[in-house]
Coordinates of C-alpha atoms and ligand atoms in Angstrom, one line a residue:
M1 CA 0.0 0.0 0.0
A2 CA 1.3 3.5 -0.9
E3 CA 2.3 5.7 2.0
T4 CA 0.0 8.3 3.3
K5 CA 0.6 11.7 1.7
Y6 CA 0.4 14.9 3.7
I7 CA -0.6 18.3 2.3
F8 CA -0.3 21.4 4.4
V9 CA -2.3 24.5 3.7
T10 CA -1.1 27.8 5.1
G11 CA -2.3 31.3 4.6
G12 CA -0.7 34.7 4.3
V13 CA -1.4 38.4 3.9
V14 CA -4.8 38.6 5.6
S15 CA -7.2 36.2 7.4
S16 CA -10.6 35.2 6.1
L17 CA -9.2 34.2 2.7
G18 CA -11.1 31.0 2.7
K19 CA -8.3 28.5 3.5
G20 CA -11.0 26.1 4.7
I21 CA -12.8 26.3 1.4
V22 CA -9.5 25.8 -0.6
A23 CA -8.5 22.8 1.6
A24 CA -12.0 21.3 1.2
S25 CA -12.0 21.9 -2.6
L26 CA -8.6 20.3 -3.0
G27 CA -9.8 17.4 -0.9
K28 CA -12.9 17.1 -3.1
L29 CA -10.8 17.0 -6.2
L30 CA -8.5 14.3 -4.9
Q31 CA -11.6 12.3 -3.7
A32 CA -13.1 12.7 -7.2
R33 CA -9.9 11.1 -8.5
G34 CA -10.7 8.1 -6.4
Y35 CA -8.5 8.8 -3.4
R36 CA -9.4 8.5 0.3
V37 CA -9.0 11.9 1.8
T38 CA -9.6 13.6 5.2
I39 CA -8.9 17.2 6.2
Q40 CA -7.8 18.4 9.6
K41 CA -7.4 21.8 11.1
F42 CA -4.8 23.0 13.6
D43 CA -5.8 26.2 15.4
P44 CA -3.2 28.3 17.1
Y45 CA -5.3 29.5 20.0
I46 CA -5.0 28.3 23.6
N47 CA -8.7 27.3 24.2
I48 CA -8.8 23.5 24.3
D49 CA -11.6 23.5 21.8
P50 CA -13.9 26.3 20.4
G51 CA -16.8 25.0 22.6
T52 CA -16.2 27.8 25.1
L53 CA -15.9 30.5 22.5
N54 CA -18.5 33.1 21.9
P55 CA -19.8 32.9 18.2
Y56 CA -18.5 36.5 17.8
E57 CA -15.0 35.1 18.0
H58 CA -14.9 32.4 15.3
G59 CA -18.4 31.9 14.2
E60 CA -20.4 28.7 14.7
C61 CA -19.2 25.9 16.9
Y62 CA -19.4 22.7 14.8
V63 CA -19.9 19.3 16.4
T64 CA -18.5 16.0 15.2
E65 CA -20.2 12.6 15.5
D66 CA -17.9 11.7 18.3
G67 CA -18.9 14.7 20.3
H68 CA -16.0 17.1 19.7
E69 CA -16.8 20.8 19.6
A70 CA -14.9 21.9 16.6
D71 CA -14.0 24.8 14.4
L72 CA -16.6 25.6 11.7
D73 CA -14.2 24.6 9.0
L74 CA -14.8 21.0 9.8
G75 CA -18.3 21.7 8.7
H76 CA -17.0 22.7 5.3
Y77 CA -14.8 19.5 5.2
E78 CA -17.9 17.4 5.8
R79 CA -20.1 19.2 3.4
F80 CA -17.6 18.9 0.7
L81 CA -16.2 15.4 1.3
N82 CA -19.4 13.8 2.6
I83 CA -17.5 11.9 5.2
P84 CA -17.5 12.5 8.9
T85 CA -14.7 14.1 10.8
S86 CA -13.8 13.4 14.4
K87 CA -12.0 14.8 17.5
A88 CA -8.7 14.0 15.8
N89 CA -9.5 16.4 12.9
N90 CA -9.3 19.5 15.0
I91 CA -6.4 20.3 17.3
T92 CA -5.7 23.6 19.1
T93 CA -2.5 24.9 20.8
G94 CA -4.4 24.4 24.1
R95 CA -4.7 20.7 23.5
I96 CA -1.1 20.4 22.4
Y97 CA 0.1 22.1 25.6
Q98 CA -2.3 20.1 27.7
N99 CA -0.9 16.9 26.4
V100 CA 2.6 18.0 26.9
I101 CA 2.0 19.2 30.4
N102 CA 0.2 16.0 31.3
K103 CA 3.2 14.0 30.0
E104 CA 5.5 16.2 32.0
R105 CA 3.5 15.6 35.2
K106 CA 3.7 11.9 34.6
G107 CA 7.4 12.1 34.3
D108 CA 7.5 11.0 30.7
Y109 CA 10.2 13.4 29.8
L110 CA 12.6 11.8 32.2
G111 CA 14.0 14.9 33.8
K112 CA 14.5 16.9 30.6
T113 CA 13.7 20.6 30.3
V114 CA 10.4 20.7 28.4
Q115 CA 10.6 23.2 25.6
V116 CA 8.7 24.5 22.6
I117 CA 11.3 22.9 20.4
P118 CA 11.4 19.9 20.4
H119 CA 8.6 18.9 22.8
I120 CA 5.7 21.1 21.5
T121 CA 6.7 20.6 17.9
D122 CA 7.0 16.9 18.4
E123 CA 3.5 16.8 19.9
I124 CA 2.2 18.9 17.0
K125 CA 3.8 16.5 14.5
R126 CA 2.5 13.4 16.4
N127 CA -1.0 14.9 16.1
M128 CA -0.6 15.8 12.5
M129 CA 0.1 12.2 11.7
I130 CA -2.5 10.4 13.9
L131 CA -5.1 10.1 11.1
G132 CA -2.4 9.2 8.6
K133 CA -1.4 6.3 10.7
T134 CA -4.9 4.7 10.7
G135 CA -4.3 3.5 7.2
K136 CA -7.7 4.7 6.2
F137 CA -6.6 7.7 4.1
D138 CA -4.3 8.3 1.1
F139 CA -4.2 12.0 1.7
I140 CA -4.3 14.0 4.9
I141 CA -4.8 17.7 4.2
T142 CA -3.9 19.8 7.2
E143 CA -5.1 23.4 7.3
I144 CA -3.0 25.6 9.6
G145 CA -5.2 28.3 11.2
G146 CA -4.1 31.9 11.4
T147 CA -1.8 33.8 9.1
V148 CA 1.9 33.2 8.5
G149 CA 3.9 35.7 10.6
D150 CA 1.6 35.4 13.6
I151 CA 3.7 34.6 16.7
E152 CA 1.4 31.8 17.7
S153 CA 1.7 29.9 14.4
L154 CA 5.5 29.6 14.6
P155 CA 5.6 26.1 16.2
Y156 CA 3.1 24.9 13.5
I157 CA 5.2 26.2 10.6
E158 CA 8.3 24.8 12.3
S159 CA 6.5 21.4 12.5
V160 CA 5.6 21.6 8.9
R161 CA 9.2 22.4 8.0
Q162 CA 10.4 19.3 9.9
L163 CA 7.8 17.1 8.4
R164 CA 8.7 18.2 4.9
W165 CA 12.2 17.2 5.6
E166 CA 11.3 13.9 7.1
L167 CA 8.6 12.9 4.6
G168 CA 10.2 14.2 1.3
K169 CA 7.9 13.6 -1.6
N170 CA 5.1 12.5 0.7
C171 CA 4.6 16.0 1.9
L172 CA 3.5 19.1 0.0
C173 CA 2.8 22.8 1.0
V174 CA 0.1 24.9 -0.4
H175 CA 0.2 28.6 0.5
L176 CA -2.8 30.8 0.1
T177 CA -2.3 34.5 -0.3
F178 CA -4.2 37.5 -1.4
V179 CA -3.7 39.6 -4.5
P180 CA -5.6 42.9 -4.1
Y181 CA -6.8 45.2 -6.9
L182 CA -6.1 48.9 -6.3
S183 CA -8.8 50.8 -8.0
A184 CA -6.9 54.1 -7.9
A185 CA -3.9 52.6 -9.7
K186 CA -6.1 50.2 -11.7
E187 CA -3.7 47.5 -10.9
V188 CA -3.5 44.2 -9.1
K189 CA -0.6 44.0 -6.6
T190 CA 1.5 40.9 -6.0
K191 CA 3.9 42.4 -3.5
P192 CA 1.9 41.2 -0.4
T193 CA 2.1 37.7 -1.9
Q194 CA 5.8 38.0 -2.4
H195 CA 6.3 39.2 1.2
S196 CA 4.2 36.5 2.6
V197 CA 6.1 33.8 0.7
K198 CA 9.4 35.4 1.9
M199 CA 8.2 35.1 5.5
L200 CA 7.3 31.5 5.0
Q201 CA 10.8 30.9 3.4
E202 CA 12.5 32.6 6.3
Q203 CA 10.8 30.1 8.5
G204 CA 12.2 27.4 6.3
V205 CA 9.2 26.4 4.3
Q206 CA 9.2 26.8 0.5
P207 CA 5.6 26.4 -0.8
N208 CA 5.1 24.0 -3.7
I209 CA 1.8 25.5 -4.8
L210 CA 0.5 29.0 -4.4
V211 CA -3.2 29.8 -4.5
L212 CA -3.9 33.4 -5.1
R213 CA -7.2 34.7 -3.8
T214 CA -8.4 37.5 -6.0
E215 CA -11.6 39.3 -6.8
Q216 CA -11.1 39.1 -10.5
E217 CA -9.3 36.6 -12.7
L218 CA -5.6 37.4 -13.0
S219 CA -3.6 37.5 -16.3
R220 CA -1.1 34.8 -17.0
A221 CA 1.6 37.4 -16.9
I222 CA 0.8 38.1 -13.2
C223 CA 0.9 34.4 -12.4
R224 CA 4.3 34.1 -14.1
K225 CA 5.7 37.0 -12.2
V226 CA 4.5 35.5 -8.9
A227 CA 6.0 32.1 -9.9
L228 CA 9.4 33.7 -10.7
F229 CA 9.6 35.8 -7.5
C230 CA 8.4 33.0 -5.2
N231 CA 10.3 30.0 -6.6
V232 CA 7.1 28.1 -7.6
D233 CA 6.5 26.4 -10.9
E234 CA 4.4 28.5 -13.2
D235 CA 1.6 26.0 -13.5
A236 CA 1.6 25.6 -9.7
V237 CA 0.4 29.2 -9.3
I238 CA -3.3 28.7 -9.1
Q239 CA -5.8 31.4 -8.8
S240 CA -9.0 31.4 -6.8
Y241 CA -11.1 34.2 -8.0
D242 CA -14.5 35.1 -6.4
V243 CA -17.3 32.9 -7.6
P244 CA -21.0 33.2 -6.7
S245 CA -21.0 30.1 -4.6
I246 CA -18.2 28.4 -2.5
Y247 CA -19.3 25.1 -4.1
E248 CA -17.9 26.3 -7.4
V249 CA -14.4 26.6 -6.0
P250 CA -13.5 22.9 -6.7
L251 CA -14.3 23.5 -10.4
V252 CA -12.2 26.7 -10.5
L253 CA -9.2 24.7 -9.1
A254 CA -9.9 21.8 -11.4
K255 CA -10.0 24.0 -14.4
Q256 CA -6.4 24.9 -13.6
G257 CA -5.4 21.3 -13.0
M258 CA -4.6 21.7 -9.4
D259 CA -5.4 18.1 -8.5
K260 CA -3.1 16.8 -11.3
I261 CA -0.3 19.1 -10.2
V262 CA -0.6 17.8 -6.6
L263 CA -0.6 14.2 -7.8
Q264 CA 2.4 14.7 -10.1
K265 CA 4.4 16.4 -7.4
M266 CA 3.6 13.6 -5.0
D267 CA 4.4 10.9 -7.5
M268 CA 0.8 9.6 -7.3
P269 CA -0.8 8.0 -10.4
I270 CA -3.6 9.9 -12.2
E271 CA -5.6 6.9 -13.2
R272 CA -9.2 7.9 -12.7
K273 CA -10.9 10.7 -14.5
L274 CA -12.2 13.4 -12.3
D275 CA -15.7 12.3 -11.3
L276 CA -17.6 15.3 -10.2
A277 CA -20.9 14.4 -11.8
R278 CA -23.1 14.8 -8.7
W279 CA -21.4 17.9 -7.7
E280 CA -21.9 19.5 -11.1
E281 CA -25.5 18.4 -11.0
F282 CA -25.9 20.3 -7.8
L283 CA -24.2 23.4 -9.2
N284 CA -26.4 23.2 -12.4
N285 CA -29.5 23.1 -10.2
M286 CA -28.2 26.1 -8.4
K287 CA -27.7 28.0 -11.6
S288 CA -31.0 27.0 -13.2
V289 CA -33.2 27.9 -10.2
E290 CA -36.0 30.3 -11.1
K291 CA -38.3 30.5 -8.1
V292 CA -37.4 31.8 -4.7
V293 CA -38.1 30.4 -1.3
K294 CA -38.0 33.0 1.5
I295 CA -36.9 31.8 4.9
G296 CA -36.6 33.9 8.1
L297 CA -33.9 32.8 10.5
V298 CA -34.7 34.1 13.9
G299 CA -31.6 34.4 16.1
K300 CA -29.5 36.8 18.1
Y301 CA -26.4 36.7 16.0
V302 CA -27.9 38.3 12.9
E303 CA -24.9 40.6 12.3
L304 CA -22.7 37.5 12.1
P305 CA -24.0 35.0 9.5
D306 CA -21.1 32.6 10.3
A307 CA -22.7 32.0 13.7
Y308 CA -25.3 29.9 11.9
K309 CA -23.1 28.6 9.1
S310 CA -24.3 25.0 9.0
I311 CA -27.9 26.0 9.1
N312 CA -27.5 28.5 6.2
E313 CA -25.7 25.8 4.2
S314 CA -28.4 23.1 5.0
L315 CA -31.1 25.5 3.9
L316 CA -29.3 26.3 0.7
Q317 CA -28.7 22.7 -0.1
A318 CA -32.3 21.8 0.5
A319 CA -33.6 24.8 -1.5
T320 CA -31.2 23.9 -4.4
Y321 CA -32.4 20.3 -4.5
H322 CA -35.9 21.7 -4.7
K323 CA -34.8 23.9 -7.6
H324 CA -35.4 27.1 -5.6
K325 CA -33.2 30.0 -4.8
L326 CA -32.8 30.5 -1.1
D327 CA -33.7 34.0 0.0
L328 CA -32.5 33.9 3.6
H329 CA -33.4 36.8 6.0
F330 CA -31.8 37.1 9.4
I331 CA -34.3 38.3 11.9
H332 CA -32.9 39.7 15.1
S333 CA -34.7 37.9 17.9
E334 CA -34.1 40.8 20.3
K335 CA -36.0 43.2 18.0
I336 CA -39.2 41.1 17.7
T337 CA -42.2 42.5 19.5
E338 CA -45.9 41.7 19.6
E339 CA -46.4 44.8 17.5
N340 CA -43.9 44.1 14.7
A341 CA -44.0 40.3 14.5
E342 CA -46.5 40.3 11.7
K343 CA -44.6 42.9 9.7
L344 CA -41.3 41.0 10.1
L345 CA -42.6 37.6 9.5
C346 CA -45.6 37.7 7.2
D347 CA -43.6 37.5 3.9
M348 CA -41.6 34.5 5.0
D349 CA -42.5 31.1 3.4
G350 CA -40.9 29.4 6.4
I351 CA -39.4 30.3 9.7
V352 CA -36.3 28.8 11.4
V353 CA -35.7 29.4 15.1
A354 CA -32.0 29.2 15.8
P355 CA -30.1 27.4 18.5
G356 CA -28.4 29.4 21.3
F357 CA -27.5 29.9 24.9
G358 CA -28.8 32.2 27.6
Q359 CA -31.8 34.5 28.0
R360 CA -30.9 37.2 25.4
G361 CA -33.3 37.1 22.5
V362 CA -35.5 34.3 23.9
E363 CA -38.6 36.4 24.4
G364 CA -38.4 37.5 20.7
K365 CA -38.2 33.9 19.6
L366 CA -41.3 33.1 21.6
I367 CA -43.2 35.9 20.0
A368 CA -42.1 34.8 16.6
L369 CA -43.2 31.3 17.4
K370 CA -46.6 32.3 18.7
Y371 CA -47.1 34.2 15.4
A372 CA -45.9 31.3 13.3
R373 CA -48.1 28.7 15.2
E374 CA -51.2 30.8 15.0
K375 CA -50.7 31.6 11.3
N376 CA -49.7 28.0 10.5
K377 CA -46.4 28.9 8.9
P378 CA -43.9 26.1 8.3
T379 CA -41.6 26.4 11.3
F380 CA -38.4 24.6 12.3
G381 CA -37.0 25.0 15.8
I382 CA -33.4 23.7 16.3
C383 CA -32.1 22.9 19.8
L384 CA -32.9 26.1 21.8
G385 CA -35.3 26.8 18.9
M386 CA -37.1 23.5 19.8
Q387 CA -37.1 24.3 23.5
C388 CA -38.7 27.7 22.6
L389 CA -41.4 25.8 20.6
V390 CA -42.1 23.8 23.8
I391 CA -42.1 26.9 26.1
E392 CA -44.4 28.9 23.8
F393 CA -46.8 26.1 23.6
A394 CA -46.8 25.7 27.4
R395 CA -47.5 29.3 28.0
N396 CA -50.0 30.0 25.3
V397 CA -51.8 26.7 24.7
L398 CA -51.4 24.9 28.0
N399 CA -51.8 28.1 30.0
L400 CA -48.9 27.2 32.2
Q401 CA -48.0 30.8 33.2
D402 CA -44.4 31.7 33.1
A403 CA -43.4 28.3 31.8
N404 CA -39.7 28.4 31.0
S405 CA -36.4 26.6 30.7
T406 CA -34.4 26.2 33.9
E407 CA -31.6 27.9 31.9
M408 CA -33.6 31.1 31.6
N409 CA -35.3 31.0 35.0
E410 CA -34.2 28.6 37.7
N411 CA -37.3 29.5 39.8
A412 CA -39.9 29.1 36.9
P413 CA -43.1 27.6 38.2
H414 CA -43.2 25.2 35.2
K415 CA -39.8 24.1 34.0
V416 CA -41.0 22.5 30.8
I417 CA -37.3 22.4 29.8
D418 CA -35.1 21.3 32.6
I419 CA -31.5 20.5 33.3
M420 CA -30.5 16.9 32.9
E421 CA -29.7 15.0 36.0
G422 CA -26.1 14.4 34.9
Q423 CA -25.5 18.1 34.3
K424 CA -26.6 19.3 37.7
N425 CA -23.3 19.2 39.6
L426 CA -21.0 20.1 36.8
T427 CA -18.5 22.8 37.5
V428 CA -16.5 22.8 34.3
M429 CA -18.0 24.3 31.2
G430 CA -15.8 23.0 28.4
G431 CA -16.8 19.7 26.7
S432 CA -19.4 18.9 29.4
M433 CA -22.7 19.2 27.5
R434 CA -24.5 16.4 25.9
L435 CA -22.4 16.2 22.8
G436 CA -22.3 14.2 19.6
A437 CA -24.4 11.6 17.8
Y438 CA -27.3 9.8 19.6
T439 CA -29.9 7.5 18.2
C440 CA -33.5 8.7 18.0
K441 CA -36.6 6.5 17.3
L442 CA -39.2 8.1 15.3
D443 CA -43.0 7.7 15.5
K444 CA -44.3 6.3 12.2
N445 CA -47.1 8.8 12.2
S446 CA -44.9 11.9 12.1
K447 CA -43.5 14.5 9.8
A448 CA -40.1 13.5 11.0
Y449 CA -40.6 9.9 9.9
Q450 CA -42.0 11.0 6.6
A451 CA -38.9 13.1 6.1
Y452 CA -36.3 10.4 7.0
Q453 CA -38.3 7.5 5.7
C454 CA -36.9 5.4 8.5
D455 CA -37.7 4.9 12.2
S456 CA -34.3 5.1 13.7
V457 CA -31.9 8.0 13.0
S458 CA -28.7 9.3 14.4
E459 CA -28.2 13.0 14.9
R460 CA -25.7 15.2 16.7
H461 CA -26.3 17.1 20.0
R462 CA -24.9 20.1 21.9
H463 CA -27.0 21.1 24.9
R464 CA -27.5 20.8 28.6
Y465 CA -31.2 21.1 29.0
E466 CA -34.0 18.8 27.9
F467 CA -37.8 18.4 27.5
N468 CA -39.2 17.7 30.9
N469 CA -40.9 14.4 30.6
E470 CA -43.2 15.1 33.5
Y471 CA -45.2 17.3 31.2
K472 CA -45.2 14.9 28.2
N473 CA -48.8 13.7 28.6
L474 CA -50.1 17.2 29.0
F475 CA -48.4 18.3 25.8
E476 CA -49.5 15.3 23.8
K477 CA -53.1 15.5 25.0
N478 CA -53.2 19.1 23.8
G479 CA -51.7 18.6 20.4
M480 CA -47.9 18.8 20.6
K481 CA -46.6 15.4 20.1
C482 CA -43.2 14.0 21.0
T483 CA -42.4 12.1 17.8
G484 CA -38.7 11.4 18.3
I485 CA -37.4 9.7 21.5
N486 CA -33.9 8.5 22.5
P487 CA -34.5 4.8 22.9
D488 CA -31.9 4.5 25.7
T489 CA -32.8 7.4 27.9
G490 CA -36.4 8.2 27.0
L491 CA -35.3 11.9 26.3
V492 CA -37.5 13.8 23.9
E493 CA -35.6 14.5 20.6
V494 CA -38.4 15.8 18.3
V495 CA -41.7 17.6 18.9
E496 CA -44.3 18.5 16.4
I497 CA -47.8 19.8 16.1
P498 CA -49.4 17.3 13.5
E499 CA -52.4 19.5 13.0
L500 CA -50.2 22.3 11.5
K501 CA -48.6 22.2 8.1
W502 CA -45.1 21.8 9.3
Y503 CA -44.3 22.8 12.8
L504 CA -41.4 20.8 14.2
G505 CA -38.5 21.1 16.7
T506 CA -35.5 19.0 17.2
Q507 CA -33.4 18.9 20.3
F508 CA -30.6 17.7 18.1
H509 CA -28.8 19.7 15.3
P510 CA -29.7 18.2 11.9
E511 CA -27.6 20.9 10.2
Y512 CA -24.3 19.3 11.2
N513 CA -24.7 16.3 8.9
S514 CA -26.2 17.9 5.9
T515 CA -23.8 17.7 2.9
V516 CA -23.9 18.8 -0.7
V517 CA -24.5 15.3 -2.0
R518 CA -26.6 14.2 0.9
P519 CA -28.8 17.0 2.3
N520 CA -30.4 16.4 5.6
P521 CA -34.0 15.0 5.2
L522 CA -35.6 17.3 7.7
F523 CA -34.3 20.4 5.9
M524 CA -35.5 18.9 2.7
S525 CA -38.9 18.3 4.1
F526 CA -39.1 21.8 5.8
I527 CA -38.1 23.6 2.5
K528 CA -40.7 21.5 0.6
A529 CA -43.4 22.7 3.0
A530 CA -42.2 26.3 2.8
I531 CA -42.3 26.1 -1.0
K532 CA -45.9 25.0 -0.8
E533 CA -46.6 28.2 1.1
Ligands
LIG601 N1 -29.1 26.5 25.6 C1 -29.8 25.2 25.4 C2 -29.2 24.1 26.1 O1 -28.1 24.1 26.6 C3 -29.7 25.0 23.9 C4 -28.4 24.8 23.3 C5 -28.3 24.9 21.8 O2 -29.2 25.6 21.2 N2 -27.3 24.4 21.2 O3 -29.9 23.1 26.3

């Protein structure tokens, strides 16, 4: 069996260039050539994982099947490659140091002084190769978070330098930079790219491939100039110009033969033709859509669409499969009042109530839900959104005054959403929620069952609070059914009001496993109902 190949993706000049998309797109192309690929992300921050981070910091917290709270780029990797990632696919500096310090406390370093070089870099290298050693993959693509030149990324770049030396042809570096267009000078500028490559070279890493992010297509002359000044083969200067959808990026890279260049440089055979048939079908659907489906996403992070990344993408995928253009409106939950709810929501074909933590914005979500329920609008509540469906129903249909979640009011007279027994005495916040994939049994007479077409599903979780089963009979008698149950614990996973067109909430997060070639059935079903609107 051929040895595992390692591809590192670094970024320079500015952040937010879309390294994750480039890594995912390259992975997609190698996969489309018949190779087994996984992508991992190394983040230079000290948090052990992004679970404790506010979405304002790095956007959505993604969750893997094995219950790891991960960087949102793992969501891109899964949406592009259609294979699950795991805890091993996302490492932070915090985890590296934690491992090293634990080893030091155990005496594993046998009296040595523990240092960044070699102990931290060795631990980074060990982690970079964990997935490669499983024998499950031909290619491991590693995205290094941050920008070259940041102090905190130094140990990562040094680790890449060492691995290149050790692995030879089995290792390749792709560096992503930015080529700005100065409108006053009417020119594109390559100097920032040259500087960024110099910085990488100073740290001992010569990139094999450059990907230039640019707003508009660059001339060959520009690419030639970059190649000459950066010691990179001319055909290995790839450009990634702006395209209407991130899902077009693999095609942009394929057009320039990036996959072939990678395979050639790594001495890998190019046997299979690039098979992107399903991907292209999806893109063709996207281009040929005529009608529009208008969805209102009610949440408190409206100024930050990345906070709901996976939901946005799931809605887009489902709309595209239904040959509709997604017109997504972010509606600020804190700004919804009894007076303006109608105005804000009446135009929407469907309403999604977002996940979240804490009291802020919850009352607005409840007002939106009352409106949606009374007007019989297709409505989808996810995690906190589902809990809000329950609270709103308790207050306004069951007349349980001040019903609430323990999270919002510990002294609520009716805690229809309550803390799980196992969560009561926790003192640490990180990694301590109910996380990852759990099985859910679906009631055959439900919208959820109709959507999935099977009675047992597995979906991912990230929460502390749960539907309070003491109230289950009361809810069911009055028209809100618990149609999805965890078979091991009896916890409620799905609620719906069968009488309404499509009014459903899930305690789990179906958005985490929706991919381009396999959209999540609940999003498909919700969008279908919204289109009928
Ligand atoms: N805050 C809620 C809980 O912890 C919901 C979490 C979420 O929406 N992800 O149960």
